[in-house]
Coordinates of C-alpha atoms (C1' of nucleotides) in Angstrom, one line a residue:
Chain E
M933 CA -22.9 29.0 7.3
L934 CA -21.2 30.4 3.7
N935 CA -17.8 28.8 4.8
M936 CA -18.6 25.2 3.8
P937 CA -15.7 24.4 1.5
I938 CA -13.3 24.9 3.7
L939 CA -14.1 24.2 7.1
G940 CA -15.7 21.1 7.8
G941 CA -15.9 19.1 11.2
V942 CA -12.7 17.1 11.6
M943 CA -12.1 13.5 12.8
G944 CA -9.5 12.3 14.6
S945 CA -7.7 14.4 17.3
H946 CA -7.8 17.7 15.4
T947 CA -9.6 21.1 16.4
V948 CA -13.0 22.0 14.7
F949 CA -12.7 25.3 13.6
T950 CA -15.4 27.8 13.8
I951 CA -14.0 30.7 12.7
P952 CA -14.8 31.4 9.3
A953 CA -11.8 31.9 6.8
P954 CA -10.3 35.4 6.3
A955 CA -12.4 36.4 3.2
P956 CA -10.3 36.4 0.1
A957 CA -11.8 40.1 -1.2
F958 CA -9.3 40.5 -3.6
S959 CA -8.2 37.3 -5.7
L960 CA -4.5 36.7 -5.2
K961 CA -4.3 34.8 -8.8
R962 CA -0.9 34.2 -10.1
E963 CA -0.7 33.6 -13.8
C964 CA -0.4 30.2 -14.5
A965 CA 1.8 30.9 -17.6
S966 CA 4.3 32.3 -15.3
C967 CA 4.3 29.7 -12.8
P968 CA 7.9 28.2 -12.2
H969 CA 6.2 24.3 -12.2
I970 CA 4.1 24.8 -15.7
K971 CA 6.6 22.6 -17.6
E972 CA 6.0 19.6 -15.0
S973 CA 2.5 20.3 -14.7
P974 CA -0.1 18.5 -17.0
W975 CA -0.7 21.9 -18.8
C976 CA 2.7 21.7 -20.3
H977 CA 1.4 21.2 -23.6
L978 CA -1.1 23.6 -23.8
D979 CA -1.2 26.8 -25.8
D980 CA -1.0 30.3 -24.2
Q981 CA -4.8 30.5 -24.8
E982 CA -5.8 27.4 -22.9
I983 CA -3.4 28.2 -20.4
S984 CA -5.2 31.8 -19.9
R985 CA -8.3 29.9 -19.8
I986 CA -7.4 28.0 -16.4
T987 CA -6.0 31.2 -14.5
R988 CA -9.0 32.9 -15.4
I989 CA -11.7 30.0 -14.0
K990 CA -9.4 29.0 -11.3
K991 CA -10.3 29.9 -7.6
C992 CA -7.2 30.6 -5.3
Q993 CA -7.8 30.5 -1.7
P994 CA -5.4 30.8 1.4
Y995 CA -5.6 28.1 4.4
L996 CA -4.6 28.6 7.9
T997 CA -2.6 25.6 9.4
G998 CA -5.3 23.0 10.2
Q999 CA -7.8 23.9 7.9
L1000 CA -9.2 21.1 5.3
L1001 CA -9.3 21.7 1.7
F1002 CA -11.2 18.6 1.0
E1003 CA -12.7 16.3 3.5
Q1004 CA -13.1 12.4 3.7
G1005 CA -16.4 11.3 2.6
M1006 CA -17.4 14.5 0.4
P1007 CA -17.7 14.3 -3.3
C1008 CA -14.9 15.7 -5.6
K1009 CA -15.7 19.0 -6.9
G1010 CA -12.4 19.6 -8.8
I1011 CA -8.5 19.4 -8.2
F1012 CA -6.4 21.6 -6.1
C1013 CA -2.7 23.1 -6.8
V1014 CA -0.7 24.0 -4.0
V1015 CA 1.2 27.7 -4.7
S1016 CA 2.7 27.8 -1.4
G1017 CA 2.7 26.1 1.7
I1018 CA 2.6 22.1 2.7
V1019 CA -0.6 20.1 2.7
A1020 CA -1.0 16.3 3.9
V1021 CA -3.3 14.0 2.5
R1022 CA -4.6 11.9 5.6
Q1023 CA -7.0 8.9 5.5
S1024 CA -8.5 8.1 9.0
A1025 CA -10.3 5.0 10.1
A1026 CA -13.2 4.7 12.2
D1027 CA -11.4 4.3 15.4
G1028 CA -9.6 7.7 14.9
S1029 CA -6.3 6.5 14.0
S1030 CA -5.2 7.8 10.8
V1031 CA -2.4 7.4 8.1
I1032 CA -0.8 10.2 6.2
I1033 CA -0.5 9.0 2.5
R1034 CA 1.5 11.8 1.0
I1035 CA 2.5 15.4 1.8
A1036 CA 2.3 17.9 -1.1
G1037 CA 4.5 21.3 -1.5
E1038 CA 4.5 24.1 -3.7
G1039 CA 3.7 23.0 -7.3
D1040 CA 2.2 19.6 -6.2
L1041 CA -1.6 18.6 -7.5
L1042 CA -4.1 17.5 -5.1
G1043 CA -7.3 15.2 -5.3
Y1044 CA -7.1 14.2 -9.1
R1045 CA -6.9 10.6 -8.1
T1046 CA -10.4 11.2 -6.8
F1047 CA -11.2 13.3 -9.8
F1048 CA -10.5 10.2 -11.8
S1049 CA -11.9 7.5 -10.1
G1050 CA -15.4 9.2 -9.6
E1051 CA -15.8 8.1 -5.8
D1052 CA -16.1 10.4 -2.8
Y1053 CA -12.8 11.2 -1.1
P1054 CA -11.1 8.4 0.9
D1055 CA -9.2 11.2 2.4
S1056 CA -8.8 14.6 3.7
A1057 CA -6.4 17.5 2.7
E1058 CA -5.2 19.5 5.7
A1059 CA -2.6 22.4 5.5
L1060 CA 0.2 21.8 8.0
S1061 CA 1.3 25.6 7.3
P1062 CA -0.3 28.7 6.0
S1063 CA -0.9 28.0 2.4
M1064 CA -2.2 29.5 -0.6
V1065 CA -4.1 26.9 -2.8
C1066 CA -5.7 26.9 -6.4
F1067 CA -8.9 25.3 -7.5
I1068 CA -10.0 24.4 -10.7
P1069 CA -13.8 22.9 -11.0
C1070 CA -14.4 19.5 -12.5
Q1071 CA -16.1 20.7 -15.6
T1072 CA -13.2 22.8 -16.7
L1073 CA -10.7 19.8 -16.3
S1074 CA -13.0 17.3 -18.1
E1075 CA -13.4 19.9 -21.3
I1076 CA -9.8 20.4 -21.0
I1077 CA -9.0 16.6 -21.0
K1078 CA -11.3 16.1 -23.8
E1079 CA -9.7 18.8 -25.6
T1080 CA -6.5 17.9 -25.2
P1081 CA -5.1 14.3 -25.3
E1082 CA -1.8 14.9 -24.0
V1083 CA -3.6 16.2 -20.5
A1084 CA -5.1 13.0 -20.2
R1085 CA -1.6 10.9 -21.2
H1086 CA -0.1 13.1 -18.3
F1087 CA -2.3 11.9 -15.5
L1088 CA -1.9 8.2 -16.7
R1089 CA 1.7 8.6 -16.4
R1090 CA 1.1 10.1 -13.0
L1091 CA -1.3 8.0 -11.5
A1092 CA 0.9 5.0 -12.5
A1093 CA 4.0 6.8 -10.5
D1094 CA 1.8 7.7 -7.7
Q1095 CA 0.6 3.7 -7.3
G1096 CA 4.1 2.7 -7.6
A1097 CA 5.2 5.2 -4.8
I1098 CA 2.5 3.9 -2.8
Q1099 CA 3.3 0.1 -3.3
E1100 CA 6.9 0.6 -2.3
K1101 CA 5.6 2.2 0.8
F1102 CA 3.3 -0.7 1.4
L1103 CA 6.1 -3.1 1.1
Q1104 CA 8.6 -1.1 3.2
T1105 CA 6.1 -1.0 6.0
S1106 CA 5.5 -4.7 5.7
N1107 CA 9.0 -5.6 6.1
C1108 CA 10.9 -3.2 7.8
S1109 CA 11.4 -2.3 11.2
V1110 CA 10.3 1.3 12.6
R1111 CA 13.8 2.6 12.6
D1112 CA 14.5 1.8 9.1
R1113 CA 11.0 3.3 7.8
L1114 CA 12.2 6.6 9.6
L1115 CA 15.3 6.3 7.4
G1116 CA 13.4 5.7 4.4
L1117 CA 11.1 8.7 5.2
L1118 CA 14.0 11.1 5.8
A1119 CA 15.3 10.0 2.4
T1120 CA 11.7 10.9 0.8
F1121 CA 12.4 14.3 2.3
K1122 CA 15.9 14.8 1.2
N1123 CA 15.3 16.6 -2.3
S1124 CA 12.5 18.7 -1.0
Y1125 CA 13.6 19.7 2.5
G1126 CA 17.3 19.3 2.8
S1127 CA 20.3 21.2 2.2
P1128 CA 24.0 20.1 2.1
I1129 CA 26.1 21.5 5.0
A1130 CA 29.5 21.7 6.1
G1131 CA 31.4 18.0 6.8
G1132 CA 29.5 16.3 3.9
E1133 CA 26.6 16.2 6.3
L1134 CA 23.0 16.8 5.2
E1135 CA 20.6 19.2 7.0
I1136 CA 16.5 18.5 6.7
R1137 CA 14.0 20.7 7.9
L1138 CA 11.0 18.3 9.0
P1139 CA 7.7 19.6 7.6
L1140 CA 5.8 17.4 10.0
T1141 CA 5.5 16.8 14.1
R1142 CA 6.2 13.7 15.4
K1143 CA 3.0 12.6 15.6
D1144 CA 2.5 13.0 11.8
L1145 CA 6.0 11.4 11.0
A1146 CA 4.3 8.4 12.9
A1147 CA 1.4 8.6 10.6
M1148 CA 3.0 8.5 7.6
I1149 CA 5.3 5.6 8.4
G1150 CA 2.3 3.8 10.0
T1151 CA 3.4 3.9 14.0
C1152 CA 3.0 5.9 17.0
T1153 CA 4.6 9.2 18.0
E1154 CA 6.8 7.4 20.8
S1155 CA 8.0 4.7 18.4
V1156 CA 9.1 7.5 16.1
I1157 CA 11.0 9.2 18.9
R1158 CA 12.9 5.9 20.2
A1159 CA 13.8 5.2 16.4
M1160 CA 15.2 8.9 16.6
R1161 CA 17.4 8.1 19.7
A1162 CA 18.6 4.9 18.1
L1163 CA 19.5 6.6 14.9
E1164 CA 21.5 9.3 17.2
K1165 CA 23.1 6.2 19.3
D1166 CA 23.8 4.5 15.9
G1167 CA 25.6 8.1 14.7
V1168 CA 23.8 8.1 11.8
A1169 CA 21.6 11.6 12.4
R1170 CA 21.1 14.0 15.4
F1171 CA 17.5 15.3 15.9
S1172 CA 16.7 18.7 17.7
G1173 CA 13.2 19.9 17.4
R1174 CA 12.0 20.1 13.5
M1175 CA 16.0 20.4 12.4
V1176 CA 17.8 16.8 11.5
V1177 CA 21.2 16.7 10.5
V1178 CA 22.3 13.4 8.7
A1179 CA 25.9 12.4 9.5
K1180 CA 25.7 9.8 6.6
P1181 CA 23.7 11.2 3.7
D1182 CA 24.7 8.0 1.7
L1183 CA 22.6 6.0 3.8
L1184 CA 19.5 7.7 2.7
C1185 CA 20.3 6.6 -1.0
D1186 CA 19.9 3.1 -1.3
D1187 CA 18.7 2.0 2.4
L1188 CA 15.2 2.4 1.2
L1189 CA 13.8 -1.3 -0.3
Chain P
M478 CA 17.9 -20.4 -24.6
L479 CA 14.8 -19.7 -26.6
N480 CA 12.6 -19.4 -23.7
M481 CA 13.5 -16.3 -22.2
P482 CA 10.0 -14.7 -21.8
I483 CA 8.4 -16.9 -19.6
L484 CA 11.0 -18.5 -17.5
G485 CA 13.5 -16.1 -15.8
G486 CA 15.4 -17.0 -12.5
V487 CA 13.0 -16.5 -9.5
M488 CA 14.1 -14.5 -6.5
G489 CA 13.0 -15.9 -3.1
S490 CA 12.1 -19.1 -2.3
H491 CA 10.5 -20.4 -5.9
T492 CA 11.8 -23.1 -7.7
V493 CA 13.7 -22.1 -10.9
F494 CA 12.0 -23.9 -13.9
T495 CA 14.4 -25.4 -16.5
I496 CA 11.6 -27.1 -18.6
P497 CA 10.9 -25.0 -21.7
A498 CA 7.1 -24.4 -21.3
P499 CA 5.0 -26.8 -23.8
A500 CA 5.4 -24.9 -27.2
P501 CA 1.6 -23.6 -28.5
A502 CA 2.1 -25.0 -31.8
F503 CA -1.5 -24.2 -32.8
S504 CA -2.2 -20.7 -31.0
L505 CA -5.3 -20.9 -28.8
K506 CA -6.5 -17.6 -30.0
R507 CA -10.0 -16.6 -28.1
E508 CA -12.0 -14.2 -30.3
C509 CA -11.9 -11.0 -28.3
A510 CA -15.1 -9.9 -29.3
S511 CA -16.7 -12.8 -27.9
C512 CA -15.0 -12.5 -24.6
P513 CA -17.5 -12.2 -21.7
H514 CA -15.7 -9.7 -19.8
I515 CA -15.5 -7.2 -23.2
K516 CA -17.9 -4.9 -21.7
E517 CA -16.0 -4.0 -18.4
S518 CA -12.6 -4.1 -20.6
P519 CA -11.0 -0.8 -21.6
W520 CA -12.2 -1.9 -25.5
C521 CA -15.8 -1.9 -24.7
H522 CA -16.1 1.2 -26.8
L523 CA -14.0 -0.1 -29.5
D524 CA -15.5 -0.7 -33.2
D525 CA -15.6 -4.1 -34.1
Q526 CA -12.5 -3.7 -36.7
E527 CA -10.5 -2.2 -33.8
I528 CA -11.4 -5.4 -31.6
S529 CA -10.5 -7.9 -34.1
R530 CA -7.2 -6.1 -34.7
I531 CA -6.3 -6.7 -30.9
T532 CA -7.3 -10.4 -31.6
R533 CA -5.1 -10.5 -34.6
I534 CA -2.1 -9.0 -32.8
K535 CA -2.5 -10.4 -29.6
K536 CA -0.4 -13.0 -28.4
C537 CA -2.1 -16.3 -26.0
Q538 CA 0.2 -18.3 -24.0
P539 CA -0.1 -21.1 -21.5
Y540 CA 1.6 -20.8 -18.3
L541 CA 2.5 -23.6 -15.8
T542 CA 1.9 -22.9 -11.9
G543 CA 5.0 -20.9 -10.7
Q544 CA 5.9 -19.5 -14.0
L545 CA 6.2 -15.9 -14.6
L546 CA 4.7 -13.7 -16.8
F547 CA 6.9 -11.2 -16.3
E548 CA 9.7 -10.4 -13.4
Q549 CA 10.7 -7.4 -11.2
G550 CA 13.4 -5.3 -13.0
M551 CA 12.3 -5.9 -16.5
P552 CA 11.3 -3.4 -18.8
C553 CA 7.9 -3.4 -19.8
K554 CA 6.8 -4.8 -22.9
G555 CA 3.0 -5.1 -23.0
I556 CA 0.2 -5.9 -20.9
F557 CA -1.4 -8.8 -20.2
C558 CA -4.9 -10.0 -19.9
V559 CA -5.6 -13.4 -18.0
V560 CA -7.8 -15.6 -20.3
S561 CA -8.0 -18.5 -17.2
G562 CA -6.6 -19.4 -14.5
I563 CA -5.2 -17.1 -11.3
V564 CA -1.9 -15.0 -11.4
A565 CA -0.6 -13.2 -8.2
V566 CA 1.7 -9.7 -8.6
R567 CA 4.1 -10.1 -6.1
Q568 CA 7.0 -7.7 -5.1
S569 CA 10.0 -8.9 -3.5
A570 CA 12.4 -7.1 -1.2
A571 CA 16.3 -7.8 -1.2
D572 CA 16.1 -9.5 1.8
G573 CA 13.7 -12.0 0.1
S574 CA 10.7 -10.9 2.0
S575 CA 7.8 -10.4 -0.3
V576 CA 4.1 -8.9 -0.5
I577 CA 1.2 -9.9 -3.0
I578 CA -0.1 -6.7 -4.2
R579 CA -2.8 -8.2 -6.0
I580 CA -4.2 -11.4 -7.3
A581 CA -6.0 -11.6 -11.3
G582 CA -8.2 -13.9 -12.3
E583 CA -10.4 -14.7 -15.5
G584 CA -10.8 -11.3 -17.4
D585 CA -8.3 -9.4 -15.7
L586 CA -5.5 -7.0 -17.0
L587 CA -1.9 -7.3 -15.7
G588 CA 1.0 -4.8 -16.2
Y589 CA -0.7 -1.9 -17.0
R590 CA 0.3 0.4 -14.5
T591 CA 3.9 -0.2 -15.7
F592 CA 3.2 0.3 -19.3
F593 CA 2.0 3.8 -18.3
S594 CA 4.6 4.6 -15.8
G595 CA 7.4 3.7 -18.3
E596 CA 9.5 2.4 -15.8
D597 CA 10.7 -1.2 -15.1
Y598 CA 8.5 -3.7 -13.6
P599 CA 8.7 -3.0 -9.7
D600 CA 7.0 -6.4 -9.1
S601 CA 6.7 -9.8 -10.5
A602 CA 3.5 -11.8 -12.2
E603 CA 3.3 -15.5 -11.1
A604 CA 1.0 -18.2 -12.4
L605 CA -0.8 -19.7 -8.9
S606 CA -2.2 -22.3 -11.4
P607 CA -2.2 -23.6 -14.9
S608 CA -3.3 -20.4 -16.6
M609 CA -3.6 -19.0 -20.5
V610 CA -2.7 -15.5 -20.7
C611 CA -3.0 -12.9 -23.7
F612 CA -0.2 -10.5 -24.2
I613 CA -1.0 -7.2 -26.4
P614 CA 2.5 -5.4 -27.0
C615 CA 3.5 -1.8 -25.9
Q616 CA 3.1 -0.5 -29.7
T617 CA -0.2 -1.9 -30.3
L618 CA -1.7 -0.3 -27.0
S619 CA -0.2 2.9 -27.7
E620 CA -1.7 3.4 -31.0
I621 CA -5.3 2.4 -29.6
I622 CA -4.8 4.8 -26.9
K623 CA -4.0 7.4 -29.6
E624 CA -6.7 6.6 -31.7
T625 CA -9.7 6.0 -29.2
P626 CA -9.7 8.7 -26.4
E627 CA -12.0 6.7 -24.4
V628 CA -9.4 4.0 -23.7
A629 CA -7.3 6.7 -22.1
R630 CA -10.3 7.7 -20.0
H631 CA -10.9 3.9 -19.1
F632 CA -7.7 3.6 -17.8
L633 CA -7.7 6.7 -16.0
R634 CA -10.7 5.3 -14.0
R635 CA -9.1 2.3 -13.5
L636 CA -5.7 3.5 -12.2
A637 CA -7.3 5.7 -9.9
A638 CA -9.6 3.2 -8.7
D639 CA -6.4 0.6 -7.9
Q640 CA -4.5 3.3 -6.2
G641 CA -7.7 4.0 -4.0
A642 CA -7.6 0.0 -3.0
I643 CA -4.2 -0.3 -2.4
Q644 CA -4.5 2.9 0.1
E645 CA -6.8 0.9 1.8
K646 CA -4.8 -1.8 2.1
F647 CA -2.3 0.1 3.6
L648 CA -4.4 1.9 6.1
Q649 CA -5.9 -1.4 7.1
T650 CA -2.4 -3.1 7.2
S651 CA -1.2 -0.2 9.7
N652 CA -4.0 -0.2 11.9
C653 CA -5.6 -3.6 12.2
S654 CA -4.4 -7.0 14.0
V655 CA -3.6 -9.8 11.7
R656 CA -6.7 -11.3 12.9
D657 CA -8.8 -8.3 11.3
R658 CA -6.5 -8.2 8.2
L659 CA -7.1 -11.8 7.6
L660 CA -11.0 -11.2 8.1
G661 CA -10.7 -8.3 5.5
L662 CA -9.1 -10.6 3.2
L663 CA -11.8 -13.2 3.2
A664 CA -14.2 -10.1 2.2
T665 CA -12.3 -9.5 -0.9
F666 CA -12.4 -13.1 -1.7
K667 CA -16.0 -13.1 -1.3
N668 CA -17.2 -12.2 -4.6
S669 CA -14.8 -13.9 -7.0
Y670 CA -14.4 -17.1 -4.9
G671 CA -17.1 -17.5 -2.5
S672 CA -20.6 -19.2 -2.6
P673 CA -23.5 -19.4 -0.5
I674 CA -24.6 -22.6 1.0
A675 CA -27.1 -23.8 3.6
G676 CA -27.6 -22.2 7.0
G677 CA -26.8 -18.7 5.8
E678 CA -23.3 -19.7 5.8
L679 CA -20.9 -18.9 2.8
E680 CA -18.2 -21.1 1.6
I681 CA -15.0 -19.7 0.2
R682 CA -12.3 -21.7 -1.9
L683 CA -9.0 -19.9 -1.3
P684 CA -6.8 -19.4 -4.0
L685 CA -3.7 -19.2 -2.2
T686 CA -1.4 -21.3 0.1
R687 CA -1.2 -19.9 3.8
K688 CA 2.3 -18.3 2.6
D689 CA 0.6 -16.4 0.1
L690 CA -2.1 -15.1 2.1
A691 CA 0.1 -14.3 4.4
A692 CA 2.2 -12.1 2.1
M693 CA -1.1 -10.4 1.0
I694 CA -1.8 -9.2 4.6
G695 CA 1.9 -8.3 5.1
T696 CA 2.7 -11.1 8.1
C697 CA 4.3 -14.4 8.1
T698 CA 2.7 -17.8 7.7
E699 CA 2.3 -19.0 10.9
S700 CA 0.5 -16.0 12.2
V701 CA -1.9 -16.5 9.4
I702 CA -2.7 -20.0 10.9
R703 CA -3.0 -18.7 14.6
A704 CA -5.5 -15.9 13.1
M705 CA -7.6 -18.7 11.5
R706 CA -7.5 -20.9 15.0
A707 CA -8.4 -17.7 16.4
L708 CA -11.4 -16.9 14.3
E709 CA -12.5 -20.5 14.7
K710 CA -12.5 -20.4 18.5
D711 CA -14.7 -17.1 17.9
G712 CA -17.0 -19.0 16.0
V713 CA -16.7 -17.2 13.1
A714 CA -15.3 -19.4 10.5
R715 CA -14.0 -22.8 9.9
F716 CA -10.9 -23.6 7.8
S717 CA -9.9 -27.2 6.5
G718 CA -7.4 -27.0 3.6
R719 CA -8.4 -24.5 1.1
M720 CA -11.9 -24.7 2.0
V721 CA -13.3 -22.0 4.5
V722 CA -16.9 -21.8 6.0
V723 CA -17.9 -18.2 7.1
A724 CA -20.4 -18.6 9.7
K725 CA -21.2 -15.0 9.9
P726 CA -20.8 -13.7 6.3
D727 CA -22.0 -10.3 7.6
L728 CA -18.8 -9.5 9.3
L729 CA -17.2 -9.6 6.1
C730 CA -18.9 -6.6 4.6
D731 CA -18.3 -3.7 7.2
D732 CA -15.5 -5.2 9.2
L733 CA -12.8 -4.0 6.7
L734 CA -11.6 -0.6 7.9
Chain F
dC592 C1' 1.2 33.4 34.5
dG593 C1' -1.6 29.8 33.2
dG594 C1' -2.9 26.5 29.4
dG595 C1' -2.3 23.4 25.7
dG596 C1' -0.1 21.1 22.3
dG597 C1' 4.1 18.9 21.2
dT598 C1' 7.9 16.1 23.1
dT599 C1' 10.2 13.0 25.8
dT600 C1' 10.9 9.0 29.1
dG601 C1' 9.8 5.0 31.6
dA602 C1' 7.4 0.6 32.8
dG603 C1' 4.6 -3.0 31.5
dT604 C1' 2.4 -5.7 28.5
dC605 C1' 1.0 -8.0 24.3
dC606 C1' 1.1 -9.0 19.6
dG607 C1' 3.4 -11.1 16.3
dT608 C1' 8.1 -13.2 14.6
dT609 C1' 11.4 -16.6 14.5
dC610 C1' 13.3 -20.9 15.1
dA611 C1' 12.6 -25.6 15.4
dA612 C1' 10.3 -29.8 14.8
dA613 C1' 6.3 -32.8 13.7
dA614 C1' 2.7 -33.9 10.8
dT615 C1' 0.1 -33.8 6.7
dA616 C1' -0.7 -33.5 1.7
dC617 C1' 0.7 -33.9 -2.9
dG618 C1' 2.8 -35.4 -7.1
dT619 C1' 6.4 -38.3 -9.1
dG620 C1' 8.1 -42.5 -10.8
dG621 C1' 8.5 -47.4 -10.0
Chain Q
dC1060 C1' -1.7 -49.0 -6.5
dC1061 C1' 2.1 -48.0 -3.1
dA1062 C1' 6.4 -46.0 -2.0
dC1063 C1' 9.3 -42.1 -1.8
dG1064 C1' 10.8 -37.5 -1.5
dT1065 C1' 9.0 -32.6 -1.4
dA1066 C1' 6.4 -28.9 -0.2
dT1067 C1' 3.0 -27.3 2.7
dT1068 C1' 0.7 -26.9 7.0
dT1069 C1' 0.7 -27.1 12.0
dT1070 C1' 2.1 -26.5 16.7
dG1071 C1' 5.3 -25.2 20.5
dA1072 C1' 8.7 -22.3 22.4
dA1073 C1' 10.9 -18.5 23.4
dC1074 C1' 12.2 -13.9 21.9
dG1075 C1' 11.8 -9.3 20.9
dG1076 C1' 9.9 -4.9 19.0
dA1077 C1' 6.3 -2.1 19.1
dC1078 C1' 2.1 -0.4 21.6
dT1079 C1' -0.3 1.6 25.4
dC1080 C1' -0.8 4.0 29.3
dA1081 C1' 1.1 7.2 32.6
dA1082 C1' 3.5 11.1 33.9
dA1083 C1' 7.0 15.2 33.3
dC1084 C1' 9.0 18.4 30.6
dC1085 C1' 9.1 22.0 27.4
dC1086 C1' 7.8 25.7 24.5
dC1087 C1' 4.8 28.9 22.2
dC1088 C1' 0.7 31.7 22.8
dG1089 C1' -2.6 34.3 24.9

DNA sequence: CGGGGGTTTGAGTCCGTTCAAAATACGTGG
DNA sequence: CCACGTATTTTGAACGGACTCAAACCCCCG
C-alpha cells in the first residue's frame, strides 16, 4: 500500500505490477552541480547554493522497465529529471489506443508542462528501460521560479520549442505516408541514438519496440514493419531487430517536412 | 513597396494581394484598460500606468480577408492581439498542403509562441474575415516581462495549456475517423460560435470554409462534406452553408477523445 | 521445455484520397 | 438590377494506402 507513487494500474496493453519497487535504502543522489547537463538545464543560472539546495531536496529513484513515473489522470506533484535510462510519455485514449508524445533520455526533464498548466496529467510517463530518475516537488520548483526569473524564462523558451516540435509532428502525421513518417522518426533518433559507421552509413539503435515506434507516428505495428520493408526495398536502410543501418543518412536531414 | 508587413507572397492556394491595405490615417486605438478581455489577458496584474504604456506603444491595423499578419519563415517582431474578426494560424508544407493549428477570435493573442522560442515563424496568421489587430513589439514585451514576473507566469500557464490542446488534437487525429474528428471540431466551436435554439438544439455558425475545416482536422474538403452527410444521415446535425444545427448537443461534450 | 511477448507475413476490407465535373453561391462591374 | 467570372460546394467513380484479423515464427526467460 505504500508504493503508490511508482505503481499505478496501467491502461492499455501493459502489465500491472504488483511487486513493490526495490526500496532505495541508500539514496543514490548525484550532485546536480556535477551533472553534465546542468548547462542546458533550467538551473544554468543558479548559484552554487541554490543548486545544492535542489540536490538536497530532490528524491532519486530507480524504475524497472514498464514502471510509471506518473500516470494519466493523476495530479502533478513535481517534475522529473532522467539521470539514466529511457522514458516514454504516452497519452492513451478510452478505447485503448495510445500515442507516444515524446521520449526522454539522460538529462531530459519530464512533467513540467503539466506543472505549469496546473491540470492533471493528460499522459503517463513509462520507463522503457531500467532508469534512474530524480524528482523535484512542486513547492521547491515554485520557490525557485519566484526567486530567479531566469528560470521562468528558460521554461518559457522550452515550452515554446516543445510546442513547435509537436506542431511539426502533427503536420507530418496529417500529410505524409507511414513510410515518410518513419523516415522522419529515424531522423529524430539520429542525434541521440545514431553513430556513423564505415561507408558513410549511419547506424541507429532503436530505443523502442515496433509497437511503440507505431505509437510515435500514429499508426499500427504492422504498418511500421511494412514501411521498413519498403525502405529496404528502396535501399534506404536495413533493419535487423533494434539495429538500423541507414545507407543514405542525407535523406534524414531534409526529408522531414 | 512600403506595404511589406501586411502583404507577403502567399504559399499554397491563396491569392497574392497587390493592393496596398487601406492606410490607417487615424489610428483606431482602443484603450487596453477598457478592453473586455483584459482580465484574462497577460496584463491582468499590471497597474494602470503600465497598461496605458502598452496602449501608447501598440499599433492597431485593419486586415482584409486573406491578408497575413505574419508569414511562415519570417522572424518574429512582436505579438498580436485580435480586436475584432477571425484569424487562422496555418502551417504549410512544401508540397502545398497545409494544416490550421488554431483559430483566434476577439481578444485572443497570436504569435507569442514564436516570440518565446526565438525562432522564425513556423506558420502564418491569416485573416479569415475583415479584422482589426493590435501589435506589440518584441522590445516592449521583453521589458514588461522583465519588470513584472506575473506576466511571465501567465505565459507559462498559457503555453502549457496550448500544448495540452495540441496534444489532444494530435491524439484525436491519430485515432479517430474523419466523422468523429468533425464532431470534435464542432465541439470546440460550441462556446465561441454556438447558440442554443428551440427544441434543445444548438446552432453554430461556422467561421471557416469547408476547405479550412478540412485543414483543421487533417483531411480534404470532400471528406469533410461526406462526413457532414454522414452526420445528417444519423440525425446528429444538419448542415446548410455556414449554418449547422446540432440535434444532439450532448454528443459534443464527451465525444471528443 | 513451455509460455509469452515481440515480430513478421498474408489476405481481405474499408476509409479516405484523388480526379473530374456539375451545381451553387458570391462579388464586381456594367 | 442583371450578367458575368470566380470561388466554393457538392456529387460520382475509381484507386490505393492503411487497418484489421489471423496465423506463424522467433527469441528470451523462467
